[in-house]
XYZ file of C-alpha atoms in Angstrom:
765
model
C -12.787 -51.496 67.881
C -9.061 -50.384 66.228
C -8.688 -46.447 66.274
C -7.907 -46.395 62.501
C -10.092 -43.452 60.274
C -10.105 -44.901 57.253
C -11.602 -48.417 56.345
C -11.073 -50.794 53.821
C -13.797 -52.841 51.646
C -13.545 -56.317 52.244
C -11.708 -57.249 49.279
C -8.466 -57.852 50.272
C -6.625 -59.506 53.217
C -5.342 -56.568 55.478
C -3.495 -57.533 58.635
C -4.357 -54.283 61.188
C -2.653 -54.514 64.510
C -4.501 -52.299 66.253
C -5.369 -51.025 70.364
C -7.866 -53.838 70.458
C -7.125 -57.526 72.558
C -7.679 -60.155 70.022
C -8.509 -63.758 70.688
C -4.783 -65.718 70.451
C -4.893 -69.283 68.880
C -2.626 -71.541 69.918
C -0.970 -73.912 67.231
C 1.780 -75.870 66.347
C 4.828 -73.497 64.978
C 3.303 -72.946 61.629
C -0.092 -72.546 62.674
C -1.018 -74.963 59.854
C -3.787 -76.472 61.847
C -6.706 -74.134 62.069
C -10.030 -74.364 64.175
C -13.085 -73.987 61.970
C -11.194 -72.716 58.876
C -9.856 -69.964 60.088
C -6.689 -68.605 58.455
C -3.333 -68.274 60.746
C -0.198 -66.541 61.003
C 2.816 -69.314 61.880
C 3.890 -68.922 65.494
C 7.007 -67.761 64.381
C 5.745 -65.058 62.177
C 3.239 -63.803 65.026
C 6.647 -63.092 67.445
C 8.885 -62.173 64.295
C 5.945 -59.261 63.859
C 6.574 -58.674 67.786
C 10.427 -58.162 67.706
C 9.884 -55.621 64.520
C 7.160 -53.404 66.490
C 8.959 -53.592 69.278
C 12.325 -52.523 67.816
C 10.898 -49.795 65.060
C 8.505 -48.597 68.236
C 5.873 -49.061 66.672
C 2.792 -47.747 69.361
C -0.261 -49.182 66.835
C 1.127 -52.723 66.907
C -0.320 -52.892 70.129
C -1.757 -56.266 69.669
C -0.183 -59.357 66.989
C -1.833 -62.934 67.270
C -2.496 -65.560 64.859
C -5.962 -64.681 63.836
C -5.133 -61.081 62.831
C -4.983 -61.842 59.376
C -8.319 -63.509 59.326
C -10.984 -60.828 60.848
C -14.337 -59.901 59.378
C -13.387 -56.238 59.591
C -10.059 -55.271 59.382
C -8.568 -51.374 59.343
C -5.891 -49.570 57.891
C -4.769 -45.821 57.994
C -4.138 -43.437 55.333
C -4.047 -39.520 54.897
C -5.630 -38.023 51.716
C -2.285 -36.887 50.988
C -0.596 -40.383 51.069
C 2.343 -39.358 53.454
C 1.177 -40.809 56.596
C -0.013 -44.787 55.864
C -0.072 -47.645 57.861
C -0.544 -50.713 55.824
C 0.394 -54.569 56.445
C -0.795 -56.842 53.764
C -1.232 -60.829 54.331
C -1.380 -64.199 51.785
C -3.432 -66.555 53.054
C -3.493 -68.993 50.165
C -1.178 -70.986 51.156
C -1.721 -75.013 52.389
C -5.508 -74.767 51.241
C -6.150 -71.456 52.062
C -5.541 -71.848 55.554
C -1.968 -70.313 56.739
C -0.943 -66.819 56.501
C 1.930 -64.746 55.136
C 2.901 -61.338 55.643
C 3.455 -59.927 52.292
C 3.801 -56.449 52.661
C 4.833 -53.797 55.437
C 4.380 -49.804 54.539
C 4.987 -47.740 57.388
C 5.559 -44.573 56.481
C 5.515 -40.996 58.044
C 5.354 -42.294 61.596
C 7.990 -40.814 62.602
C 9.146 -44.354 64.137
C 12.544 -44.125 66.526
C 13.734 -47.167 66.408
C 16.208 -49.404 64.550
C 15.530 -51.330 61.437
C 14.880 -54.757 62.801
C 17.077 -57.936 61.752
C 13.964 -59.461 61.559
C 12.550 -58.120 58.402
C 14.280 -60.780 56.845
C 12.839 -63.682 58.691
C 9.690 -63.025 56.720
C 9.876 -65.593 53.525
C 7.204 -64.241 51.827
C 8.294 -60.554 52.063
C 7.622 -58.467 48.832
C 7.623 -54.886 50.198
C 9.179 -52.977 52.750
C 8.458 -49.404 53.061
C 9.345 -47.240 56.512
C 9.658 -43.703 54.174
C 9.786 -40.821 56.292
C 10.391 -42.056 59.462
C 13.349 -41.493 62.224
C 14.872 -44.770 62.399
C 18.582 -45.004 62.992
C 21.314 -47.657 62.756
C 22.586 -49.808 59.824
C 20.804 -51.632 57.305
C 20.463 -55.285 58.503
C 23.021 -58.049 56.372
C 20.111 -60.397 56.919
C 17.609 -58.731 54.184
C 19.553 -60.655 51.574
C 18.321 -63.886 52.492
C 14.481 -62.638 51.647
C 14.053 -64.580 48.627
C 10.680 -62.697 47.102
C 11.271 -58.743 48.215
C 10.782 -57.025 45.386
C 10.517 -53.444 47.540
C 12.927 -52.074 49.762
C 11.965 -48.177 50.309
C 13.752 -46.327 53.805
C 13.596 -42.874 52.201
C 14.325 -39.994 54.552
C 15.620 -41.787 57.724
C 18.922 -41.606 59.933
C 20.688 -44.803 58.685
C 24.205 -44.775 58.755
C 27.204 -47.104 57.351
C 27.078 -49.247 54.383
C 24.989 -50.930 51.821
C 26.113 -54.457 52.786
C 26.783 -56.640 50.066
C 24.463 -59.487 50.823
C 21.776 -56.932 49.287
C 23.297 -58.019 46.158
C 21.170 -61.851 46.923
C 17.769 -60.736 46.427
C 17.661 -61.183 42.385
C 14.076 -60.268 43.122
C 14.791 -56.484 44.190
C 13.189 -54.188 41.526
C 13.243 -51.118 43.845
C 16.446 -49.596 46.565
C 15.295 -46.539 47.376
C 17.812 -45.280 50.187
C 17.479 -41.339 49.518
C 18.013 -39.054 52.049
C 20.097 -40.929 54.749
C 23.533 -40.977 56.079
C 24.413 -44.159 54.396
C 28.281 -43.797 53.154
C 31.386 -45.729 51.744
C 31.918 -47.572 48.941
C 28.988 -48.600 46.825
C 29.194 -52.444 46.263
C 30.020 -53.973 43.227
C 27.438 -56.950 44.497
C 24.301 -54.767 43.254
C 25.599 -55.562 40.369
C 23.439 -58.751 40.335
C 20.540 -57.018 40.994
C 19.206 -57.915 37.163
C 15.331 -57.481 37.717
C 16.120 -53.497 39.222
C 14.265 -50.865 38.036
C 15.003 -48.376 40.080
C 17.887 -47.722 41.946
C 18.220 -44.175 43.687
C 20.532 -43.391 46.515
C 20.615 -39.623 46.595
C 21.513 -37.377 49.110
C 23.683 -39.802 51.402
C 27.758 -39.891 51.932
C 28.993 -42.563 49.166
C 32.307 -42.144 48.180
C 34.489 -43.821 45.651
C 33.314 -44.853 41.980
C 30.289 -46.563 40.317
C 31.372 -49.961 40.420
C 31.476 -51.707 36.629
C 29.015 -54.156 37.306
C 26.227 -52.087 38.305
C 26.915 -52.066 33.826
C 24.793 -55.835 34.591
C 21.861 -53.576 35.038
C 20.149 -53.330 32.194
C 16.882 -53.655 33.213
C 17.163 -50.066 35.212
C 14.130 -47.163 33.959
C 15.867 -44.582 37.315
C 19.598 -44.085 38.439
C 19.915 -41.140 41.242
C 22.695 -40.611 42.910
C 22.678 -36.714 43.343
C 24.114 -35.278 46.481
C 27.340 -37.740 46.826
C 30.930 -37.474 46.907
C 31.459 -39.838 44.081
C 33.960 -39.929 41.993
C 35.944 -40.691 38.858
C 34.582 -40.509 35.608
C 31.152 -40.780 33.975
C 31.033 -44.766 33.427
C 30.983 -45.573 29.418
C 28.562 -48.291 30.520
C 25.390 -46.507 31.012
C 25.297 -47.129 27.414
C 24.181 -50.148 28.380
C 21.143 -48.911 30.459
C 18.999 -48.637 27.122
C 15.196 -49.314 28.971
C 16.726 -46.017 31.167
C 14.067 -42.953 31.767
C 15.656 -40.882 34.530
C 18.977 -40.495 34.732
C 20.215 -38.446 38.027
C 24.181 -37.318 38.440
C 24.055 -33.739 39.947
C 26.018 -32.716 42.495
C 29.084 -35.150 42.299
C 32.558 -34.706 42.144
C 32.265 -37.262 39.106
C 34.321 -35.897 35.970
C 33.243 -35.732 32.499
C 33.276 -35.861 29.604
C 29.463 -37.301 29.296
C 30.528 -40.336 27.673
C 29.607 -40.497 23.722
C 27.218 -43.465 24.180
C 24.689 -41.960 25.836
C 23.071 -41.191 22.882
C 21.960 -44.695 23.047
C 19.589 -44.199 25.643
C 16.450 -43.017 23.495
C 14.048 -43.944 25.755
C 15.349 -41.349 27.896
C 12.436 -38.238 29.649
C 14.974 -36.635 32.207
C 18.542 -36.630 31.940
C 20.224 -34.042 34.874
C 23.939 -33.887 35.173
C 25.933 -31.110 37.175
C 28.885 -30.221 38.489
C 31.275 -31.872 36.665
C 35.195 -32.131 37.167
C 37.927 -32.568 34.425
C 37.945 -31.910 30.507
C 36.300 -29.657 28.597
C 33.730 -30.950 25.651
C 31.040 -30.719 22.981
C 27.610 -31.139 24.148
C 27.219 -35.177 22.923
C 24.513 -36.724 20.652
C 21.226 -36.649 22.179
C 19.221 -36.089 18.816
C 17.331 -39.759 18.897
C 16.154 -38.809 22.584
C 12.630 -37.976 21.399
C 10.824 -38.231 24.877
C 13.293 -35.814 26.409
C 10.924 -33.719 28.904
C 13.953 -32.311 31.177
C 17.429 -31.738 29.870
C 19.661 -30.667 32.509
C 23.463 -30.103 32.275
C 24.681 -27.602 34.302
C 28.215 -26.373 34.644
C 29.195 -29.707 32.688
C 32.499 -27.711 31.347
C 30.687 -28.073 27.425
C 32.002 -25.524 24.350
C 30.942 -25.153 21.573
C 27.693 -24.449 19.808
C 24.204 -25.804 20.941
C 23.067 -27.775 18.150
C 19.636 -26.732 16.128
C 17.817 -29.909 16.638
C 17.448 -29.067 20.212
C 14.734 -26.500 19.578
C 13.009 -29.422 17.294
C 12.954 -31.329 20.273
C 8.659 -31.226 20.725
C 8.550 -33.190 24.098
C 11.002 -30.833 25.971
C 9.540 -28.799 28.788
C 12.962 -27.947 30.581
C 16.211 -26.938 29.226
C 19.052 -25.888 31.480
C 22.616 -25.524 29.795
C 23.741 -22.456 32.275
C 26.917 -22.258 33.830
C 29.220 -23.717 30.366
C 31.649 -21.926 27.991
C 28.723 -22.073 24.675
C 28.898 -20.034 22.313
C 27.236 -19.037 18.898
C 24.279 -17.262 18.120
C 20.955 -17.678 19.770
C 18.469 -15.539 17.728
C 17.829 -19.517 15.862
C 15.814 -20.733 18.591
C 12.450 -19.185 17.993
C 10.839 -22.295 19.158
C 12.571 -22.395 22.941
C 9.557 -19.778 23.716
C 7.382 -22.507 24.827
C 10.383 -24.321 26.982
C 11.374 -23.029 30.464
C 15.181 -22.053 29.134
C 18.295 -21.894 31.583
C 21.627 -20.970 29.518
C 22.737 -18.119 31.849
C 26.315 -17.604 32.042
C 27.740 -18.454 28.757
C 29.150 -16.741 26.130
C 26.472 -17.116 23.553
C 25.922 -13.906 20.844
C 23.051 -12.873 18.836
C 19.999 -11.302 19.166
C 17.443 -13.042 22.101
C 14.378 -11.751 20.745
C 12.322 -14.999 20.956
C 12.746 -15.163 24.735
C 11.175 -11.363 25.509
C 8.318 -13.137 24.399
C 8.559 -16.268 26.305
C 5.328 -18.390 27.455
C 7.644 -19.740 30.784
C 11.024 -18.735 32.363
C 13.838 -17.544 30.777
C 16.929 -16.737 32.530
C 19.641 -15.637 29.888
C 21.678 -13.576 31.812
C 25.944 -13.294 32.054
C 25.880 -13.442 28.366
C 27.734 -11.560 25.205
C 24.173 -10.655 23.282
C 24.092 -7.490 21.054
C 21.263 -4.556 19.525
C 19.471 -4.558 22.812
C 16.128 -4.970 22.560
C 13.676 -3.567 25.776
C 11.677 -6.592 27.003
C 7.828 -6.314 26.638
C 7.835 -6.614 30.891
C 9.380 -3.567 30.995
C 13.261 -2.150 32.523
C 15.524 -3.996 34.939
C 12.518 -2.986 38.069
C 9.893 -5.515 36.191
C 12.078 -8.961 35.521
C 9.701 -11.394 36.713
C 10.273 -14.550 34.491
C 13.076 -12.969 31.746
C 16.450 -12.714 33.052
C 18.703 -10.878 31.024
C 20.931 -9.209 33.679
C 24.444 -8.545 32.356
C 23.959 -10.120 29.332
C 24.468 -7.066 26.580
C 27.560 -5.506 25.430
C 25.948 -2.168 25.385
C 22.530 -1.073 25.320
C 20.597 2.543 25.382
C 21.655 3.548 28.501
C 18.606 4.523 30.181
C 18.236 4.824 33.214
C 15.853 1.699 33.878
C 17.768 -0.448 31.540
C 21.564 -0.098 33.437
C 21.261 -3.916 34.292
C 21.089 -5.569 31.076
C 24.437 -4.122 30.234
C 27.479 -6.673 31.117
C 29.136 -5.069 34.478
C 25.858 -3.554 35.537
C 27.183 -0.224 35.151
C 26.415 2.510 37.970
C 23.539 4.592 37.432
C 23.580 6.794 40.457
C 24.804 10.022 41.057
C 25.399 9.154 44.989
C 27.463 5.901 45.702
C 27.202 3.408 48.729
C 28.697 2.622 51.782
C 27.132 0.324 52.955
C 23.592 -1.905 52.977
C 21.559 -3.998 55.210
C 18.933 -6.648 53.909
C 16.171 -8.733 55.492
C 16.438 -11.255 53.066
C 12.421 -13.011 52.665
C 11.666 -10.369 55.221
C 10.509 -6.911 56.251
C 12.384 -4.031 57.163
C 13.699 -4.541 60.742
C 16.062 -3.741 62.985
C 19.018 -5.319 64.055
C 22.192 -4.708 65.947
C 21.434 -1.071 65.946
C 21.316 -0.581 62.158
C 18.136 -1.219 59.933
C 18.045 -3.746 57.377
C 15.739 -3.480 54.211
C 12.718 -5.001 53.368
C 12.910 -7.815 50.729
C 9.751 -9.321 49.899
C 8.950 -9.770 46.099
C 8.350 -12.941 45.345
C 11.135 -14.058 42.960
C 10.921 -17.015 40.437
C 12.804 -19.071 38.574
C 14.041 -16.623 36.209
C 13.873 -13.350 38.032
C 15.992 -10.051 38.952
C 14.583 -7.411 41.157
C 16.597 -4.002 43.114
C 15.942 -2.202 45.155
C 16.854 1.948 45.108
C 19.477 1.173 43.172
C 21.344 0.033 46.255
C 21.390 -3.508 45.897
C 19.687 -6.630 43.446
C 19.276 -10.329 43.445
C 19.060 -12.446 41.045
C 16.785 -15.991 41.326
C 17.532 -19.137 39.368
C 16.102 -22.386 39.358
C 13.040 -24.574 38.999
C 11.943 -27.146 41.575
C 11.409 -30.210 39.564
C 10.391 -32.850 42.365
C 7.377 -30.358 43.470
C 4.635 -29.282 40.718
C 4.947 -25.845 42.244
C 7.201 -23.322 41.059
C 8.161 -22.045 44.543
C 8.878 -21.305 47.309
C 11.147 -18.874 46.807
C 10.043 -16.979 50.429
C 10.859 -19.193 53.766
C 9.074 -18.869 57.033
C 9.856 -19.859 60.703
C 7.536 -23.094 59.653
C 8.212 -24.683 63.643
C 7.460 -21.605 65.932
C 11.127 -21.675 66.569
C 12.947 -19.355 68.551
C 15.057 -16.842 66.279
C 15.715 -13.029 66.658
C 13.497 -11.183 63.609
C 16.203 -11.082 61.465
C 16.444 -14.770 61.260
C 12.720 -15.331 61.122
C 12.148 -15.183 57.291
C 14.060 -16.101 54.513
C 15.011 -16.193 50.486
C 15.838 -19.194 48.859
C 16.298 -20.314 45.794
C 15.884 -23.949 43.765
C 19.526 -23.858 41.959
C 21.147 -20.390 42.779
C 20.926 -17.027 44.083
C 22.831 -14.048 43.603
C 22.855 -10.848 45.410
C 24.067 -7.328 44.161
C 25.669 -4.228 46.017
C 24.996 -1.705 43.469
C 26.470 1.530 43.168
C 29.405 0.493 45.547
C 31.666 3.115 46.341
C 35.618 1.606 45.784
C 37.289 0.288 48.755
C 37.665 -2.892 51.089
C 34.543 -4.406 52.637
C 33.382 -6.775 55.431
C 30.368 -8.888 54.202
C 28.483 -10.350 56.871
C 26.539 -13.250 56.016
C 22.965 -14.200 58.272
C 21.785 -17.483 58.270
C 19.001 -19.941 60.446
C 18.271 -22.702 58.765
C 13.988 -22.410 59.678
C 12.651 -24.775 57.533
C 13.477 -27.785 58.879
C 11.537 -28.800 62.455
C 13.662 -28.951 65.861
C 12.773 -32.535 67.481
C 12.612 -35.976 67.102
C 10.638 -36.175 63.461
C 11.824 -36.683 59.778
C 10.980 -33.532 59.331
C 14.013 -32.291 61.691
C 16.143 -34.642 59.034
C 16.772 -32.541 56.371
C 20.131 -31.176 54.823
C 20.835 -27.475 53.006
C 23.994 -27.895 51.567
C 25.437 -25.316 48.723
C 28.895 -22.997 48.116
C 29.244 -19.383 48.802
C 31.334 -17.864 46.127
C 32.515 -13.969 46.337
C 33.023 -12.804 42.641
C 33.445 -16.157 41.231
C 35.629 -17.345 44.095
C 34.236 -20.480 46.529
C 34.777 -19.241 50.172
C 32.906 -22.099 51.097
C 32.250 -25.363 49.973
C 29.324 -27.827 51.011
C 27.951 -25.027 53.811
C 25.483 -26.477 55.908
C 23.406 -24.311 58.298
C 22.373 -26.319 60.947
C 25.584 -28.094 60.860
C 27.656 -25.135 60.983
C 25.327 -23.737 63.551
C 25.119 -26.728 66.068
C 21.199 -26.984 65.084
C 17.711 -25.810 63.541
C 16.655 -22.423 64.328
C 19.818 -21.043 65.549
C 21.123 -17.835 63.696
C 25.167 -17.678 62.407
C 27.292 -15.182 60.917
C 29.613 -15.860 58.271
C 32.494 -13.123 57.700
C 33.272 -12.555 54.293
C 33.799 -9.474 51.504
C 31.974 -8.137 48.583
C 28.905 -9.672 47.019
C 27.925 -13.426 46.954
C 26.647 -16.218 44.845
C 25.341 -19.234 46.371
C 24.780 -22.743 44.703
C 22.704 -25.691 45.260
C 23.037 -29.149 47.070
C 21.359 -30.963 50.041
C 18.141 -32.992 50.573
C 15.142 -33.000 48.309
C 12.630 -34.484 50.361
C 12.344 -33.130 53.700
C 10.306 -32.081 54.880
C 7.925 -31.935 51.084
C 9.545 -32.468 47.971
C 11.173 -29.532 46.789
C 12.623 -27.845 49.756
C 15.928 -27.217 48.733
C 18.197 -25.362 47.672
C 20.401 -22.309 48.870
C 18.820 -20.124 51.757
C 19.898 -16.628 53.420
C 18.705 -14.750 56.169
C 19.991 -11.337 56.135
C 23.033 -9.211 54.280
C 25.344 -6.501 56.122
C 28.176 -4.791 54.128
C 30.095 -2.041 55.938
C 33.488 -0.788 55.309
C 36.390 -3.130 56.367
C 39.025 -1.415 59.003
C 40.851 -4.050 61.367
C 40.751 -3.381 64.968
C 44.039 -1.063 66.308
C 44.507 0.710 62.918
C 44.434 -0.187 58.707
C 45.079 -3.827 56.975
C 47.198 -3.045 53.576
C 44.323 -4.417 51.845
C 42.209 -1.585 53.366
C 44.752 1.235 52.464
C 44.957 0.103 48.967
C 41.150 0.341 48.848
C 40.934 3.724 49.792
C 43.137 5.117 47.666
C 42.849 2.478 44.418
C 42.158 5.378 41.910
C 43.895 8.563 43.050
C 45.366 8.855 46.455
C 44.954 12.207 46.639
C 41.053 12.187 45.039
C 40.497 9.777 47.199
C 40.825 11.676 50.144
C 39.748 14.765 49.088
C 36.065 13.046 48.579
C 36.266 11.367 51.815
C 36.770 14.682 53.068
C 33.999 16.581 51.090
C 31.896 13.589 51.962
C 32.296 14.384 55.584
C 31.840 18.343 54.914
C 28.565 17.605 53.199
C 27.436 15.424 56.365
C 27.450 11.856 54.061
C 29.887 10.420 56.345
C 28.764 10.844 60.017
C 27.322 14.561 59.940
C 28.904 17.786 59.909
C 30.963 17.517 63.089
C 32.268 20.692 64.620
C 36.158 21.076 65.508
C 37.005 23.641 68.732
C 40.071 24.768 69.665
C 41.427 25.078 73.303
C 45.052 26.881 74.067
C 46.814 26.035 77.088
C 50.206 27.993 78.013
C 52.423 24.933 76.414
C 50.541 24.251 73.218
C 46.546 24.440 71.327
C 44.766 21.115 70.960
C 41.664 20.514 68.478
C 38.335 19.037 69.930
C 35.758 17.831 67.461
C 32.578 16.758 68.501
C 31.117 13.929 65.950
C 27.885 14.655 65.281
C 25.063 12.524 67.675
C 22.969 12.249 64.336
C 25.387 10.427 61.884
C 24.541 8.561 59.858
C 27.337 5.882 60.906
C 26.914 6.690 65.007
C 29.262 5.035 66.759
C 31.043 2.755 64.100
C 32.414 6.680 62.167
C 33.657 7.139 65.905
C 35.209 3.923 66.229
C 36.984 4.611 62.653
C 37.719 7.846 63.103
C 39.363 6.714 66.038
C 41.130 3.468 64.176
C 42.270 6.059 61.253
C 44.259 8.798 63.064
C 45.621 6.568 65.954
C 46.765 4.320 63.235
C 48.947 6.884 61.034
C 51.786 7.906 63.466
C 54.386 9.909 62.047
C 56.678 12.823 63.378
C 54.742 14.714 60.230
C 51.557 13.990 61.251
C 49.168 15.274 63.376
C 48.649 12.808 66.756
C 45.848 11.664 68.450
C 45.821 12.413 71.951
C 42.674 10.801 73.540
C 38.660 10.853 73.233
C 36.063 11.109 75.271
C 32.228 9.329 75.537
C 29.463 11.655 77.937
C 25.936 10.401 76.829
C 25.692 11.197 73.477
C 28.378 13.454 72.747
C 31.170 11.913 70.854
C 34.967 13.633 71.085
C 38.342 13.546 69.405
C 40.924 15.538 71.193
C 44.491 15.945 69.084
C 46.637 18.365 67.888
C 45.996 21.597 66.877
C 47.627 23.275 63.757
C 45.581 26.118 62.539
C 45.820 26.099 58.557
C 44.247 22.660 58.386
C 45.572 20.395 55.894
C 47.120 19.728 52.622
C 44.244 18.848 51.065
C 42.811 22.452 51.783
C 45.777 24.297 50.490
C 45.781 22.727 47.720
C 42.034 22.259 46.494
C 40.186 24.371 49.354
C 38.581 27.733 49.961
C 40.923 30.511 47.412
C 41.539 32.265 50.952
C 43.182 28.912 52.338
C 45.482 28.412 49.271
C 49.599 29.138 49.808
C 50.029 32.799 49.615
C 54.221 32.361 48.328
C 55.576 29.870 45.682
C 58.092 29.659 49.044
C 55.419 27.569 50.771
C 54.512 25.436 47.986
C 57.943 24.818 47.997
C 58.689 23.480 51.618
C 55.321 21.317 50.989
C 57.059 19.368 48.175
C 59.821 19.345 50.289
C 58.089 18.172 53.165
C 55.937 15.361 50.973
C 59.389 14.285 49.555
C 60.954 14.005 52.919
C 58.076 12.065 54.373
C 58.020 9.481 51.787
C 62.195 9.177 51.771
C 61.780 7.985 55.431
C 58.724 5.516 55.045
C 60.315 4.018 52.233
C 62.823 2.995 54.167
C 59.883 1.243 56.848
C 57.471 -0.556 55.328
C 54.326 -1.082 52.327
C 52.253 0.306 54.694
C 53.878 2.929 55.984
C 54.683 4.244 52.484
C 51.389 4.011 51.585
C 49.571 5.777 54.559
C 52.039 8.530 53.678
C 50.101 9.426 50.367
C 46.868 9.340 52.472
C 48.703 11.905 54.888
C 49.944 14.103 51.978
C 46.187 15.257 51.518
C 44.442 14.823 54.831
C 46.988 14.677 58.216
C 49.543 16.527 56.886
C 48.781 19.966 58.657
C 50.331 23.510 59.271
C 51.179 26.028 61.394
C 49.875 29.993 61.062
C 52.616 30.313 58.969
C 52.405 27.166 57.142
C 55.479 25.333 58.375
C 54.472 21.179 58.455
C 55.585 19.453 62.514
C 59.409 18.937 62.855
C 60.232 20.355 59.322
């Protein structure tokens, strides 16, 4: 008995290649002489199927013979979710119902690891080839172009490389060509324009380059055209206006240029229009008023200017509206009918009062606009924004403590600033590299904002259109990959994910972004074939384009750290079908933000960051933080006098928040400030938990204390103040002859490291 779990009725001829040994019938080449009315496969077709089985490594096609189509009982295998399926169908009506031919081959989700056999082109009655979700490699054989009746060619999620053979354009009967989520590349063959019966052309998540051939204008039967996530370039062709039967048009994440052709208005059958990330010149929104059936309208980052037409709010079929990251202007108050639509209008220049969005039954992301007359959302202040995101969208608001996030610029409402932060994205609190990473376990959503104790926050934007679920927004180690705790979880989003460092003190910072791909398997199955590609931006500047976690790390389940500075924004690209529909978008495991100091001294940028507002006040602020224990605890300073000189020994607190990092920074700071008028560092010592600095001792401390410290330490004579002015001027004159770094350093030194002896005499004055 064949080892298939589900039995079909006997109402159709289904050829099943099980694990049983079947009696072979030996006839002529075509098998047309049947014994006892048996319906037989031609011998050449039996041999062809055996070759196909061998090249694809189909283990459950153990025995193939002429009688396989005419068994009293036949079996097929289909899981309840329809993801795994093995069906081979025959038509046995040839030559007076005596000869059978294979018409349909569907082997889906079996992780077949062979090559795509050219012998498939030798099955003359073949109508369908569906090898979705396997591990097949190699190229698409040109011989498939000789199939005279093929209607469906579906090779979704495999490892196919090379180009689409021009010979595919010879299959004039072809209705569906679905090659999504492979590694195909090169230019699209103009010959595909001969496929006038084609209804579905899905080429998303491949590496195609060049432009869309003009011959594609002949494809007037198209219902669906998708080229998401490719490197196709050039202008969106005018001939798309010929596709009057199309219901779905996807041009997201390409390198194509706008503007969107005006004749797109002729596509009145459209139900889903998705275009994003256009290059080129700006334009206004095309006329879409005649698209009465439109359900999903996504024109994101398409350089669209002007106002949103009134008719958009009257589209009764509309479910999702995404016009984010454009230059749209105008009053948003009139769009009350959009409260039943999922809306993404962030990063525009919209004005007015979005009061209708505050009572939406769906989700609405209206962040980063120019709204007026702030109205508190019914869901509460900043902490509660789960379905309506209004972050940084108002020119001003009531400025209450829990509404600060609605004001443009995200003003800091805390009494203290932060100099570091650590976030375990999507996971609980964890210790990593001796730093404690905060937990980040909130679920998130299509239009959500969250902040943690005023130190950091995130915005999550987008919906998984290919999935019926709104999530996931948190990722776990699904395949038991061997990763450290900080990489075992992650946060992701369908479209964009933005983290904020809130109330961060002015300065230069190093941002470490930790990534590990944990949603794809590390094996030879189709679940390992996903590609997550996104951009990383800092303060609006793209620093990493088309960043691929697994490729950069050298595989899945491998942690990788990217070093950048300041806050980050992530954008979405990549496959959409692996391991399931809706698994895509930016993903991040952890974030660390620490003060930026180069080894061996301060960079010009770092010093400028420290003295950004006022050199004296900034230095004084750091001194006060040190005194109050915010920057490493209250450090002890002791004096050791010898016959020739006195030295200062500073003991850094072993309970310092910054620990070893603070000790290293102290050494770097003092050793970098080498000048005759500045205190000298003699050395350091590490003994167990004791951290010691040894430097030149001058009993009256620094100019900072003489100017701003306790009264008993102030200058006692006007002559002392005059000497200090001369000293600062002389130091500035000397360093001005050197370089910019020294000049900047002397300004800091004039308060912190310019020290005096018992008579308030400076060094070498």
